[in-house]
mmCIF file of N, CA and C in Angstrom:
data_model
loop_
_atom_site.group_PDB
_atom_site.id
_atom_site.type_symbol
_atom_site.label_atom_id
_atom_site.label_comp_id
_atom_site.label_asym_id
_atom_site.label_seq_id
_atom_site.Cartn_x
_atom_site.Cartn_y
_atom_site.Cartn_z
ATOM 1 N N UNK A 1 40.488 16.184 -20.476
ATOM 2 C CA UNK A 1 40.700 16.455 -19.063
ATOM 3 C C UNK A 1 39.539 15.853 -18.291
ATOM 4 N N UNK A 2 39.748 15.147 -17.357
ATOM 5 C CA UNK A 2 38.622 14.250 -16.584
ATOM 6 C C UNK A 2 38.165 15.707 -15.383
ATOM 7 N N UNK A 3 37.646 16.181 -14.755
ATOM 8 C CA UNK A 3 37.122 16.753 -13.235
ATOM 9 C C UNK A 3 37.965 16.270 -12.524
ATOM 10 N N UNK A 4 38.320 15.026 -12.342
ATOM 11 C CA UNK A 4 38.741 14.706 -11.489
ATOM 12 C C UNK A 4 40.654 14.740 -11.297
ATOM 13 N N UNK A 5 41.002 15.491 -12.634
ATOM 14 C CA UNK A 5 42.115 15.889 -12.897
ATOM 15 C C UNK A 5 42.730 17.672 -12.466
ATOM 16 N N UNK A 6 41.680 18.511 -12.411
ATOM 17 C CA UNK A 6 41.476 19.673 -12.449
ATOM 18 C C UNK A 6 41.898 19.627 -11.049
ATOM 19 N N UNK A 7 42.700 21.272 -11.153
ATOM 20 C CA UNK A 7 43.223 21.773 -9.960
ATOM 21 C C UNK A 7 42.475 22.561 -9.491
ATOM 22 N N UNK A 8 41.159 23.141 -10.551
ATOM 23 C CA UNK A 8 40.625 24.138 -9.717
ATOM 24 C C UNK A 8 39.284 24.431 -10.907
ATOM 25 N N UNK A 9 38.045 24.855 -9.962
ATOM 26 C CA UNK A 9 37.028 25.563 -10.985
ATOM 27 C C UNK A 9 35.699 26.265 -9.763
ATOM 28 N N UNK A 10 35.528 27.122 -11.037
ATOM 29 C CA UNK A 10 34.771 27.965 -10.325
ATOM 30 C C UNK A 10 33.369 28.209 -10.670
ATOM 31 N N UNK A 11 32.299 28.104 -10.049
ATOM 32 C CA UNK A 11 30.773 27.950 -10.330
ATOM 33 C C UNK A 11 30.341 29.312 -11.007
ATOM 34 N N UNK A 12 28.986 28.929 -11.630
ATOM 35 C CA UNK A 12 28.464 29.891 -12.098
ATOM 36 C C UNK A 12 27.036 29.869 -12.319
ATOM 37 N N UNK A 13 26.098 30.870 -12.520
ATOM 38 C CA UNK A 13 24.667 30.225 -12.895
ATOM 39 C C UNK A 13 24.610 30.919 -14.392
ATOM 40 N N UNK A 14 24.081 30.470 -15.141
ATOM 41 C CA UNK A 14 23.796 30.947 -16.451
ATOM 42 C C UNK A 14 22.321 32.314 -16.174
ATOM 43 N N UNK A 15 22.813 33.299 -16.766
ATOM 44 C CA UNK A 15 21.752 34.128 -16.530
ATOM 45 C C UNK A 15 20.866 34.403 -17.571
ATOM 46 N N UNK A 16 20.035 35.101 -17.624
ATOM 47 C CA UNK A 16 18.920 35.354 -18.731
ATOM 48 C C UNK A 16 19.411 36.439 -20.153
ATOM 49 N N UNK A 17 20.571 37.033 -19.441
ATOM 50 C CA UNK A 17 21.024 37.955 -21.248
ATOM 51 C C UNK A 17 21.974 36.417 -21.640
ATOM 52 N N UNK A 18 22.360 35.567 -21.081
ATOM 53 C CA UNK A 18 23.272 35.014 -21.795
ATOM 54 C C UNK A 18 23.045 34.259 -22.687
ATOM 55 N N UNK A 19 21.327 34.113 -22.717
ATOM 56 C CA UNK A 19 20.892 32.657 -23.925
ATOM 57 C C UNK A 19 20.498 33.357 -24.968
ATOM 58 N N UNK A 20 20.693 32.472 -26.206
ATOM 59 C CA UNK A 20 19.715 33.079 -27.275
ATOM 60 C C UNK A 20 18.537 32.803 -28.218
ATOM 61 N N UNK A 21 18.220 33.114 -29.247
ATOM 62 C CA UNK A 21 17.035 32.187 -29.716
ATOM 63 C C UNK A 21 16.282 30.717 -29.471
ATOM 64 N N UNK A 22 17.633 30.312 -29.534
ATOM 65 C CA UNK A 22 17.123 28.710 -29.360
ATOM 66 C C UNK A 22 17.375 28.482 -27.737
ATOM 67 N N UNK A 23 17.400 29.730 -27.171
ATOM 68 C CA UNK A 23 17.014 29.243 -25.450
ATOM 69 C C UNK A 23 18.321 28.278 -24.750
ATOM 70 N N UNK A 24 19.902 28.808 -25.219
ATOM 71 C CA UNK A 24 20.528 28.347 -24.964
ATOM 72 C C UNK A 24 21.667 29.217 -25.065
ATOM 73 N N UNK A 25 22.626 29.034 -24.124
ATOM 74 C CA UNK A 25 24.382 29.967 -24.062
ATOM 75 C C UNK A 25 24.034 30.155 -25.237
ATOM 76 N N UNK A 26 24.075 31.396 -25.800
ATOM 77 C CA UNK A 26 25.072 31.721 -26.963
ATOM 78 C C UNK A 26 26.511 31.363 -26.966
ATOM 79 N N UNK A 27 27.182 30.768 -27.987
ATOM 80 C CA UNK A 27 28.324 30.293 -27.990
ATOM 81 C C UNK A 27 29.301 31.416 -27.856
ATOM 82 N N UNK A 28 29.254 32.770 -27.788
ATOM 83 C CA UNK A 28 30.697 33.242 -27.496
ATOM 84 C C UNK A 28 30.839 34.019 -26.114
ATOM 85 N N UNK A 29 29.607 33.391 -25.171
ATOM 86 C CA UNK A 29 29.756 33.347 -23.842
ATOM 87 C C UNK A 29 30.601 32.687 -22.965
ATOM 88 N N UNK A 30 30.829 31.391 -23.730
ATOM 89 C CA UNK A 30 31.915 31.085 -23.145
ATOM 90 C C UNK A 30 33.083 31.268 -22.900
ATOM 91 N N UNK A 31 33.718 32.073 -23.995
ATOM 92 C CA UNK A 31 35.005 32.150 -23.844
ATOM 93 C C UNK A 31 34.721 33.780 -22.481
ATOM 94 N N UNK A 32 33.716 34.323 -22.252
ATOM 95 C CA UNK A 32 33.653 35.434 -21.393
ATOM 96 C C UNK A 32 33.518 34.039 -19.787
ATOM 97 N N UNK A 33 33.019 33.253 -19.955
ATOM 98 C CA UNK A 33 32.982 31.969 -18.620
ATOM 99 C C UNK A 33 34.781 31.445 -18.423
ATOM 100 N N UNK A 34 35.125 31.597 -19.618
ATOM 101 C CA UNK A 34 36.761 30.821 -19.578
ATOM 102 C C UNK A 34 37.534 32.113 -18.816
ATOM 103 N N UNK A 35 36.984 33.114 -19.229
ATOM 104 C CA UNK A 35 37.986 34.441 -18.424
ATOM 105 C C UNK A 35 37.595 34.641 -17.513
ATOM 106 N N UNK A 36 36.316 34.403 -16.791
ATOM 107 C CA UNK A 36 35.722 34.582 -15.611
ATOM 108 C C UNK A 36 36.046 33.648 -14.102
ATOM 109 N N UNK A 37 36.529 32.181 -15.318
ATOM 110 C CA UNK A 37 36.818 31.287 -14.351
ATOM 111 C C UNK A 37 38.785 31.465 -13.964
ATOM 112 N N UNK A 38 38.879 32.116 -15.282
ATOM 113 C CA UNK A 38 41.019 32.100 -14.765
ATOM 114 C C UNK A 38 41.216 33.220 -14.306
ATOM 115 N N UNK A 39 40.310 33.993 -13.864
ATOM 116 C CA UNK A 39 40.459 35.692 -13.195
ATOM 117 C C UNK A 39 40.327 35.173 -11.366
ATOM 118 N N UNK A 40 38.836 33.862 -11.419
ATOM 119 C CA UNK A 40 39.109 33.622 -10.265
ATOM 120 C C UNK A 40 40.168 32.352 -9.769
ATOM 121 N N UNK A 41 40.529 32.280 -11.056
ATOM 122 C CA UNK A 41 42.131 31.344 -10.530
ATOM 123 C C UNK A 41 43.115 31.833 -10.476
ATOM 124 N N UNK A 42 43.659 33.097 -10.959
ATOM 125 C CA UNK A 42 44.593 33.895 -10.357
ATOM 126 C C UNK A 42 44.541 34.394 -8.892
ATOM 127 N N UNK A 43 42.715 35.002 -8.950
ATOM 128 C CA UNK A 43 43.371 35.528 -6.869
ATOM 129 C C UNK A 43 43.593 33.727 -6.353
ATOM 130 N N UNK A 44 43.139 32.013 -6.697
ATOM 131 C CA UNK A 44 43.180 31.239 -6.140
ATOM 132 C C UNK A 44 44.601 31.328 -5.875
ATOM 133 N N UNK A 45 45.563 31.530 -6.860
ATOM 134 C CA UNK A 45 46.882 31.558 -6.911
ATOM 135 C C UNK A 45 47.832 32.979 -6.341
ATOM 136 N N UNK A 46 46.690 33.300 -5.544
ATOM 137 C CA UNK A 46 47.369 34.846 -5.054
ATOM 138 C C UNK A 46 48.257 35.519 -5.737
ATOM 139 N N UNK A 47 47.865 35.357 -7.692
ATOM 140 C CA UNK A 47 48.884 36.350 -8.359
ATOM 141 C C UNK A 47 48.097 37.914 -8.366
ATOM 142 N N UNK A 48 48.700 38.938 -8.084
ATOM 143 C CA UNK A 48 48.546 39.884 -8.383
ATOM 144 C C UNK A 48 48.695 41.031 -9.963
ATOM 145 N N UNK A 49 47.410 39.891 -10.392
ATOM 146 C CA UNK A 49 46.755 40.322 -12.178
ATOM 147 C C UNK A 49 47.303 41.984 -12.114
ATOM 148 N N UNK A 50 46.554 42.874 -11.724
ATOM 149 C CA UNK A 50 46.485 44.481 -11.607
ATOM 150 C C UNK A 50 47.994 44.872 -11.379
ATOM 151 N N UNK A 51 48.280 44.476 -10.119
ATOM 152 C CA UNK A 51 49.402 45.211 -9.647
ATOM 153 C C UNK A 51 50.690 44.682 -10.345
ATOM 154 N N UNK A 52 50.830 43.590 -11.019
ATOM 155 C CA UNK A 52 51.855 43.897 -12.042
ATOM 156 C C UNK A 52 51.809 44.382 -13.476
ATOM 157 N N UNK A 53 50.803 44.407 -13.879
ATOM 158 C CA UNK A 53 50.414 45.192 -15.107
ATOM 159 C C UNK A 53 50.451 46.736 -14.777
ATOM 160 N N UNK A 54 50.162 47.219 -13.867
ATOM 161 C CA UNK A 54 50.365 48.832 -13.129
ATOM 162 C C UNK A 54 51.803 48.998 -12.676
ATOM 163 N N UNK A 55 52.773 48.066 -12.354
ATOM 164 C CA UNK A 55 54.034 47.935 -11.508
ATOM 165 C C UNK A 55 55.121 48.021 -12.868
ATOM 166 N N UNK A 56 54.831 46.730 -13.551
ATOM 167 C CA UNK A 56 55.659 46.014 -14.326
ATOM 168 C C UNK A 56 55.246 46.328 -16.544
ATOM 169 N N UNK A 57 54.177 46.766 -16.038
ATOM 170 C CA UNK A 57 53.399 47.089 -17.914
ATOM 171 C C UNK A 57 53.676 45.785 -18.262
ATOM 172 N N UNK A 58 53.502 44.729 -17.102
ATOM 173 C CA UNK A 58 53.383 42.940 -18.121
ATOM 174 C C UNK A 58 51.980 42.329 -18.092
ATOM 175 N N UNK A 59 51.150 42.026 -19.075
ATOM 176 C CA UNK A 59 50.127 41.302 -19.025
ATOM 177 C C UNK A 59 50.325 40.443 -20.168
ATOM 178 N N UNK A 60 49.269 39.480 -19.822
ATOM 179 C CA UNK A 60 48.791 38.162 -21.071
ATOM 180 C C UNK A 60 47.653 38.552 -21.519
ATOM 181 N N UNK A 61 47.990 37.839 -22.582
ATOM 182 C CA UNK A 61 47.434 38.355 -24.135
ATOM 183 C C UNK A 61 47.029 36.824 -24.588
ATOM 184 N N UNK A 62 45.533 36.721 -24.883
ATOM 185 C CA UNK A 62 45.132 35.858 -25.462
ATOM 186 C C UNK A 62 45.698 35.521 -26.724
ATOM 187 N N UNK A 63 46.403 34.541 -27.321
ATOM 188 C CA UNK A 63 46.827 34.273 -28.795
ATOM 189 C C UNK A 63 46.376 33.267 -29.378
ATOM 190 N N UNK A 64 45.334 32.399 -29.087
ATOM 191 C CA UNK A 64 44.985 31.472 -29.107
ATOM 192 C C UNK A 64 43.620 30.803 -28.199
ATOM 193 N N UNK A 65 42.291 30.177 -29.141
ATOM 194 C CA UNK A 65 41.112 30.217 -28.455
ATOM 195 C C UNK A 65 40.710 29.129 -29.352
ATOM 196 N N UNK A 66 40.296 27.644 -28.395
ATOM 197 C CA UNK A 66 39.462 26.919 -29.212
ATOM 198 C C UNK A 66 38.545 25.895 -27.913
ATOM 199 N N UNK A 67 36.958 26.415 -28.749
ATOM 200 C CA UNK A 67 36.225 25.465 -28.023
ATOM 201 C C UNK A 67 35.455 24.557 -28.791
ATOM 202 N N UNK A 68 35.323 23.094 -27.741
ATOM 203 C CA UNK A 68 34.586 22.452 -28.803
ATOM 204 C C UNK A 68 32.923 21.935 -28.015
ATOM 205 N N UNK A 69 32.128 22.281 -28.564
ATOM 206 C CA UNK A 69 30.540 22.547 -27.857
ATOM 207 C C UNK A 69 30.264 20.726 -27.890
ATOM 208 N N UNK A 70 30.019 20.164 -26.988
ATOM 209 C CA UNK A 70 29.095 19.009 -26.472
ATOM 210 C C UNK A 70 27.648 18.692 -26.193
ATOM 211 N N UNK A 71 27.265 19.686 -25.676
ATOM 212 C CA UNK A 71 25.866 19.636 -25.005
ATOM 213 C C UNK A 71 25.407 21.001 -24.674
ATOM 214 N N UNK A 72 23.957 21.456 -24.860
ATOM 215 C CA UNK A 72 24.162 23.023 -24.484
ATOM 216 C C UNK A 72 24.055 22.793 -23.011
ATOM 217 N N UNK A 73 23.938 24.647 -22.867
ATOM 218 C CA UNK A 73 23.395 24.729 -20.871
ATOM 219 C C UNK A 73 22.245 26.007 -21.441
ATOM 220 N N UNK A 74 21.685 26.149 -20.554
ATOM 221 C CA UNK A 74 20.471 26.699 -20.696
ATOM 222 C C UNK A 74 20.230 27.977 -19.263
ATOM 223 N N UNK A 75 19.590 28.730 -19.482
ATOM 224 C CA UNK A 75 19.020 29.505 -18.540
ATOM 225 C C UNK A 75 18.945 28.930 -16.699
ATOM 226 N N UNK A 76 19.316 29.852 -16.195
ATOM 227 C CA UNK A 76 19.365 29.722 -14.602
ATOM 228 C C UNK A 76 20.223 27.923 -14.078
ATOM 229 N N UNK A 77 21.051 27.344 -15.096
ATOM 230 C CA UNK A 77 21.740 26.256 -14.973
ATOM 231 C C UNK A 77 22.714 26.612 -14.342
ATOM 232 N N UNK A 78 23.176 25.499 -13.098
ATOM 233 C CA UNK A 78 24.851 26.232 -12.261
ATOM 234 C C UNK A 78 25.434 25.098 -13.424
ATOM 235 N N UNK A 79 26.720 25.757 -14.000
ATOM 236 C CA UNK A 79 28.173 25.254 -14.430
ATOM 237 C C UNK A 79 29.061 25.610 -13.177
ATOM 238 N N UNK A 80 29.823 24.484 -13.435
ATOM 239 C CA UNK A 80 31.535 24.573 -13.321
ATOM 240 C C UNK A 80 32.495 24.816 -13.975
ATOM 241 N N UNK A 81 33.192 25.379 -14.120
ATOM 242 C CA UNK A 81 33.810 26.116 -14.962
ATOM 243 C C UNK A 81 35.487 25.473 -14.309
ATOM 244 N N UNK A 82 35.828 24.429 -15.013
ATOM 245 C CA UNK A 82 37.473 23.868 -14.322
ATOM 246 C C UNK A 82 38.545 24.488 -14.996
ATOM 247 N N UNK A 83 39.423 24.723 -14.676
ATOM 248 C CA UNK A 83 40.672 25.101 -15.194
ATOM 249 C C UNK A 83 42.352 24.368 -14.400
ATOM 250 N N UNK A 84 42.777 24.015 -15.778
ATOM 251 C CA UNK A 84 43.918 23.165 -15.583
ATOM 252 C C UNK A 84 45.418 23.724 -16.526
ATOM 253 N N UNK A 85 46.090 23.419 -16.114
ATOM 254 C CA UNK A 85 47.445 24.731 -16.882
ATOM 255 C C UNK A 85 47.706 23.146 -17.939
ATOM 256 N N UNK A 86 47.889 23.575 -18.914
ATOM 257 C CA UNK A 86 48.578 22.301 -20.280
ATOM 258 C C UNK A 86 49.756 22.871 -20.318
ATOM 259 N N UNK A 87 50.786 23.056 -21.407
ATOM 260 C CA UNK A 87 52.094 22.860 -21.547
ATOM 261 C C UNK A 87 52.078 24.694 -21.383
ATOM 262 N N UNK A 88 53.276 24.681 -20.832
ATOM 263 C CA UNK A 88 53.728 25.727 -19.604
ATOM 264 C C UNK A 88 55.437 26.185 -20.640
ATOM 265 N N UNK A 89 55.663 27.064 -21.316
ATOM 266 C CA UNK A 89 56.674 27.818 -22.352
ATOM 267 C C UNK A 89 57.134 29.104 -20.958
ATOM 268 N N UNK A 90 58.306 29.441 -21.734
ATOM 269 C CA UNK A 90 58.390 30.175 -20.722
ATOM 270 C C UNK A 90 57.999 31.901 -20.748
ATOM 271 N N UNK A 91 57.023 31.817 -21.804
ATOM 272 C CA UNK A 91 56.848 33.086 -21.735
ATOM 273 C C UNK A 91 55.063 32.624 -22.364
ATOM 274 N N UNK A 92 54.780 32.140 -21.808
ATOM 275 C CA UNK A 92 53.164 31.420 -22.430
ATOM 276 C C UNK A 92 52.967 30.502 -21.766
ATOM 277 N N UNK A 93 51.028 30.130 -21.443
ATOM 278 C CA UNK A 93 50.653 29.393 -20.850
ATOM 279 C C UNK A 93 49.604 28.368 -21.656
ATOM 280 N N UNK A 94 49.071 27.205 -21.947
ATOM 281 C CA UNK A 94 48.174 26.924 -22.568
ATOM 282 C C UNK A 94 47.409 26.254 -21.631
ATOM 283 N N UNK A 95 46.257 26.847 -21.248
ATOM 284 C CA UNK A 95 45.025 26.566 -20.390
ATOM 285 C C UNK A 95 44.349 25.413 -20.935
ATOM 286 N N UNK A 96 43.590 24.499 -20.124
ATOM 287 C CA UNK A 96 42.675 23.265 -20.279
ATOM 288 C C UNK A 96 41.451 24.015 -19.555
ATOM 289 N N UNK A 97 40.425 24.059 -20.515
ATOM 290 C CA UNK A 97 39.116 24.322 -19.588
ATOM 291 C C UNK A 97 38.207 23.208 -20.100
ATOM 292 N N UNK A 98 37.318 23.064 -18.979
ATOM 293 C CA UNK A 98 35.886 21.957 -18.910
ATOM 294 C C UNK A 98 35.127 22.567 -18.695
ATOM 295 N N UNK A 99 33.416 22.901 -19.098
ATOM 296 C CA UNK A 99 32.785 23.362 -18.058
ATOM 297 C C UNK A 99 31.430 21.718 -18.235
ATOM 298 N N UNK A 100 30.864 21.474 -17.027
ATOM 299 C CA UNK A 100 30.014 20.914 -16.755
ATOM 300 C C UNK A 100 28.737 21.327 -16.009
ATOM 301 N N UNK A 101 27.746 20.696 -16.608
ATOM 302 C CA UNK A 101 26.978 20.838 -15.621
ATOM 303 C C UNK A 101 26.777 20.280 -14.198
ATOM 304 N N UNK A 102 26.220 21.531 -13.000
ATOM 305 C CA UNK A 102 26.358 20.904 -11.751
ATOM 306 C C UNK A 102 25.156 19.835 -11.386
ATOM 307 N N UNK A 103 24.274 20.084 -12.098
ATOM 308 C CA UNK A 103 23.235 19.269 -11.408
ATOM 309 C C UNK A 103 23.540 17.738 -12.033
ATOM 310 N N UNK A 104 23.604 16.914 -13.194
ATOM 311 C CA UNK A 104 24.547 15.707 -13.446
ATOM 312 C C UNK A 104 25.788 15.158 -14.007
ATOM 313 N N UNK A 105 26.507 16.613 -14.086
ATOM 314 C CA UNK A 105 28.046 16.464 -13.905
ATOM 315 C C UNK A 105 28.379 16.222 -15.898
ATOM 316 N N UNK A 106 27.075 16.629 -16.423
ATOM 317 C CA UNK A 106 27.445 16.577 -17.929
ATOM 318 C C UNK A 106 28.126 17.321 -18.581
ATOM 319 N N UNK A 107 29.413 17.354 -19.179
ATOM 320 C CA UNK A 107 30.086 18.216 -20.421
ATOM 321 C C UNK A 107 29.614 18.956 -21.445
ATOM 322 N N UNK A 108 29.539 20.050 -21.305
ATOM 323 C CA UNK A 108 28.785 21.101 -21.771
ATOM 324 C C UNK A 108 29.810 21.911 -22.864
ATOM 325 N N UNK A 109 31.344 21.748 -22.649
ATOM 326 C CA UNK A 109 32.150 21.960 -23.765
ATOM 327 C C UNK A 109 33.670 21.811 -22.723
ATOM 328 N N UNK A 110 34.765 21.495 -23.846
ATOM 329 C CA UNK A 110 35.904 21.531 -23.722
ATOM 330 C C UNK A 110 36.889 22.865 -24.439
ATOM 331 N N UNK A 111 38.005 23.724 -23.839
ATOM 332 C CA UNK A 111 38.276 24.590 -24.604
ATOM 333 C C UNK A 111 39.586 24.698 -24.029
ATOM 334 N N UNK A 112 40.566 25.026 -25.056
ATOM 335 C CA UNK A 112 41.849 25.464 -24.786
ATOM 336 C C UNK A 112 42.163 27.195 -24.680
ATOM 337 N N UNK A 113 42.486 27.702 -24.068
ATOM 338 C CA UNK A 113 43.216 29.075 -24.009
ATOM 339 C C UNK A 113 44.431 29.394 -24.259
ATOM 340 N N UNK A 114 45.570 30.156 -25.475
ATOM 341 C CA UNK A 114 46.887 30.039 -25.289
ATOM 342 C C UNK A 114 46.967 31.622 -24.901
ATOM 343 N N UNK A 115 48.091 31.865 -23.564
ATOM 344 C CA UNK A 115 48.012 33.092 -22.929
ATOM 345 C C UNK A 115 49.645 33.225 -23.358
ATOM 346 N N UNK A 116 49.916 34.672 -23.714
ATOM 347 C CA UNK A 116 51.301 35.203 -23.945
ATOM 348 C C UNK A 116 51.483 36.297 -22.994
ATOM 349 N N UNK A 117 52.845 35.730 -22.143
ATOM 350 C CA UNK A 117 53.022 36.846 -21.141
ATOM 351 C C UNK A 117 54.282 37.963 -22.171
ATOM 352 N N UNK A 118 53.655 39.259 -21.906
ATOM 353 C CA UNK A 118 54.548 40.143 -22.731
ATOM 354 C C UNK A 118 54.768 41.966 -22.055
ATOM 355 N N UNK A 119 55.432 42.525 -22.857
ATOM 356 C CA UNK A 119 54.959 43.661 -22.321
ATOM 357 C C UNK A 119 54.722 44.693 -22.648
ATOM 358 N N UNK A 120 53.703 45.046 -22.635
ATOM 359 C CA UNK A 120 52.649 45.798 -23.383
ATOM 360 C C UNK A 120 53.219 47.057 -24.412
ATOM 361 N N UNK A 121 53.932 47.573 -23.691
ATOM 362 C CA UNK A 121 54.870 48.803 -24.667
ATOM 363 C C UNK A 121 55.636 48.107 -25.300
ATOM 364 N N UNK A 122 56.303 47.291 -25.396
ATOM 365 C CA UNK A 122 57.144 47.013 -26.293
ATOM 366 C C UNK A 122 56.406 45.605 -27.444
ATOM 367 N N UNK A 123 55.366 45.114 -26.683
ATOM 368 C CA UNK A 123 54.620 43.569 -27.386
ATOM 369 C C UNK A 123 55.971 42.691 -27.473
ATOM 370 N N UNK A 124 56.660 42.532 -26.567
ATOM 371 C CA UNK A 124 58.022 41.553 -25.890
ATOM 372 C C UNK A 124 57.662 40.765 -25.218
ATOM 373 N N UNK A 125 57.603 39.393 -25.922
ATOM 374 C CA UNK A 125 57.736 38.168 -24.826
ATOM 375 C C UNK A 125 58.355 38.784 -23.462
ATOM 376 N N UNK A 126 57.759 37.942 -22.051
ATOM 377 C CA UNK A 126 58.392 38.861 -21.046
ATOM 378 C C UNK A 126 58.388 37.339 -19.941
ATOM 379 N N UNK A 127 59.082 36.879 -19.347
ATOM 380 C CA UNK A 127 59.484 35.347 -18.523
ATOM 381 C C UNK A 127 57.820 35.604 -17.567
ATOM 382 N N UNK A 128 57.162 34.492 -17.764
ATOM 383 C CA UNK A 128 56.078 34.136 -16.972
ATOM 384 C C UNK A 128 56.765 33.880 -15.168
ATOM 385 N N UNK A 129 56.271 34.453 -14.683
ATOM 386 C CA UNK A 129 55.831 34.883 -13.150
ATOM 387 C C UNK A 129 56.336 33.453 -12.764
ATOM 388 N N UNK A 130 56.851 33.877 -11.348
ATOM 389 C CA UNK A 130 56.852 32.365 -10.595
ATOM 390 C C UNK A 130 56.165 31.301 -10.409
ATOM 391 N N UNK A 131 55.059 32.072 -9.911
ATOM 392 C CA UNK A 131 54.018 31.043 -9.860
ATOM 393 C C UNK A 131 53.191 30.597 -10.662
ATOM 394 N N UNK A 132 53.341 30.577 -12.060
ATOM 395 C CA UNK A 132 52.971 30.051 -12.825
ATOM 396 C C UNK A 132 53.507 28.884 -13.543
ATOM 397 N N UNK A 133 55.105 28.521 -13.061
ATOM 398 C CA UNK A 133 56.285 28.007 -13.826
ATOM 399 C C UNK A 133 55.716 26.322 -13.381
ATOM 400 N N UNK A 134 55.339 26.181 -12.212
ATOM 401 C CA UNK A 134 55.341 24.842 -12.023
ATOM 402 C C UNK A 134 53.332 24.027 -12.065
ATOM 403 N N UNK A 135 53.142 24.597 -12.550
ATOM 404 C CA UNK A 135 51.350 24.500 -12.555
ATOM 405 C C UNK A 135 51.229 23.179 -13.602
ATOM 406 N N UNK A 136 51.858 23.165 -15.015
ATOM 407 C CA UNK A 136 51.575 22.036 -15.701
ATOM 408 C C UNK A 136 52.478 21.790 -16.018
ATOM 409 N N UNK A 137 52.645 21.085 -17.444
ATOM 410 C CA UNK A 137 53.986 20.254 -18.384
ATOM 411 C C UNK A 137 54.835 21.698 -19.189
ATOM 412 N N UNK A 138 56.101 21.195 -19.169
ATOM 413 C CA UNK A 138 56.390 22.384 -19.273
ATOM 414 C C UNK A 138 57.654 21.893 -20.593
ATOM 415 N N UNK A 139 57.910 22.558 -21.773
ATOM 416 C CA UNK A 139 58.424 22.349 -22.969
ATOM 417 C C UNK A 139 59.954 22.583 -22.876
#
């Protein structure tokens, strides 16, 4: 995924619990940066996360998580955190994330997310939301 492909991303600064020994992200911070950045791409997409999980008992369910590390980031560093929808099922989403650094725009890792929309009492595939149907490629 180029930046310049991305529909959307959201900044961040790396804080001081997040590094570790070697003075760098601990690696399973990110996937807490990948949820941080599609929580603020849902209100981008004015879906209402809460109120259909409280309305409807439908949420997504991570089923699928892969990142691949490039370069670290380090203490008090702003990332970008991009997010792009990949192939679009109709009851599942598979996320494209980038994050870069802001100060020379370097790749700091690439990661996929696969999200299953279902519903929770029953663990039933459940038809992904409107506005999610036309975001990427769709199977």
């Amino acid at each position: 995924m180029n930046t310049n492909d991305s529909e959307f991303y959201y900044t961040l600064r790396v804080r001081y619990s997040e590094i570790d020994a070697q003075a760098v992200v601990f690696n399973a911070h990110y996937l807490t940066y990948f949820d941080t950045a599609l929580n603020e791409y849902m209100r981008f997409l004015k879906y209402d996360y809460k109120g259909e999980l409280e309305k409807n008992g439908l949420d997504f369910v991570v089923t699928r998580s892969l990142i691949e590390y490039k370069s670290p980031a380090r203490f008090d560093e702003e990332l970008k955190i991009y997010v792009k929808a990949g192939e679009i099922k109709p009851a599942s989403i598979l996320w494209n994330i980038q994050v870069r650094k802001v100060s020379d725009d370097t790749l700091v890792c690439n990661g996929e997310l696969t999200w299953a929309f279902l519903s929770l009492e029953s663990r039933k595939p459940a038809k992904l939301p409107e506005v999610f149907k036309n975001l990427g490629s769709k199977v």
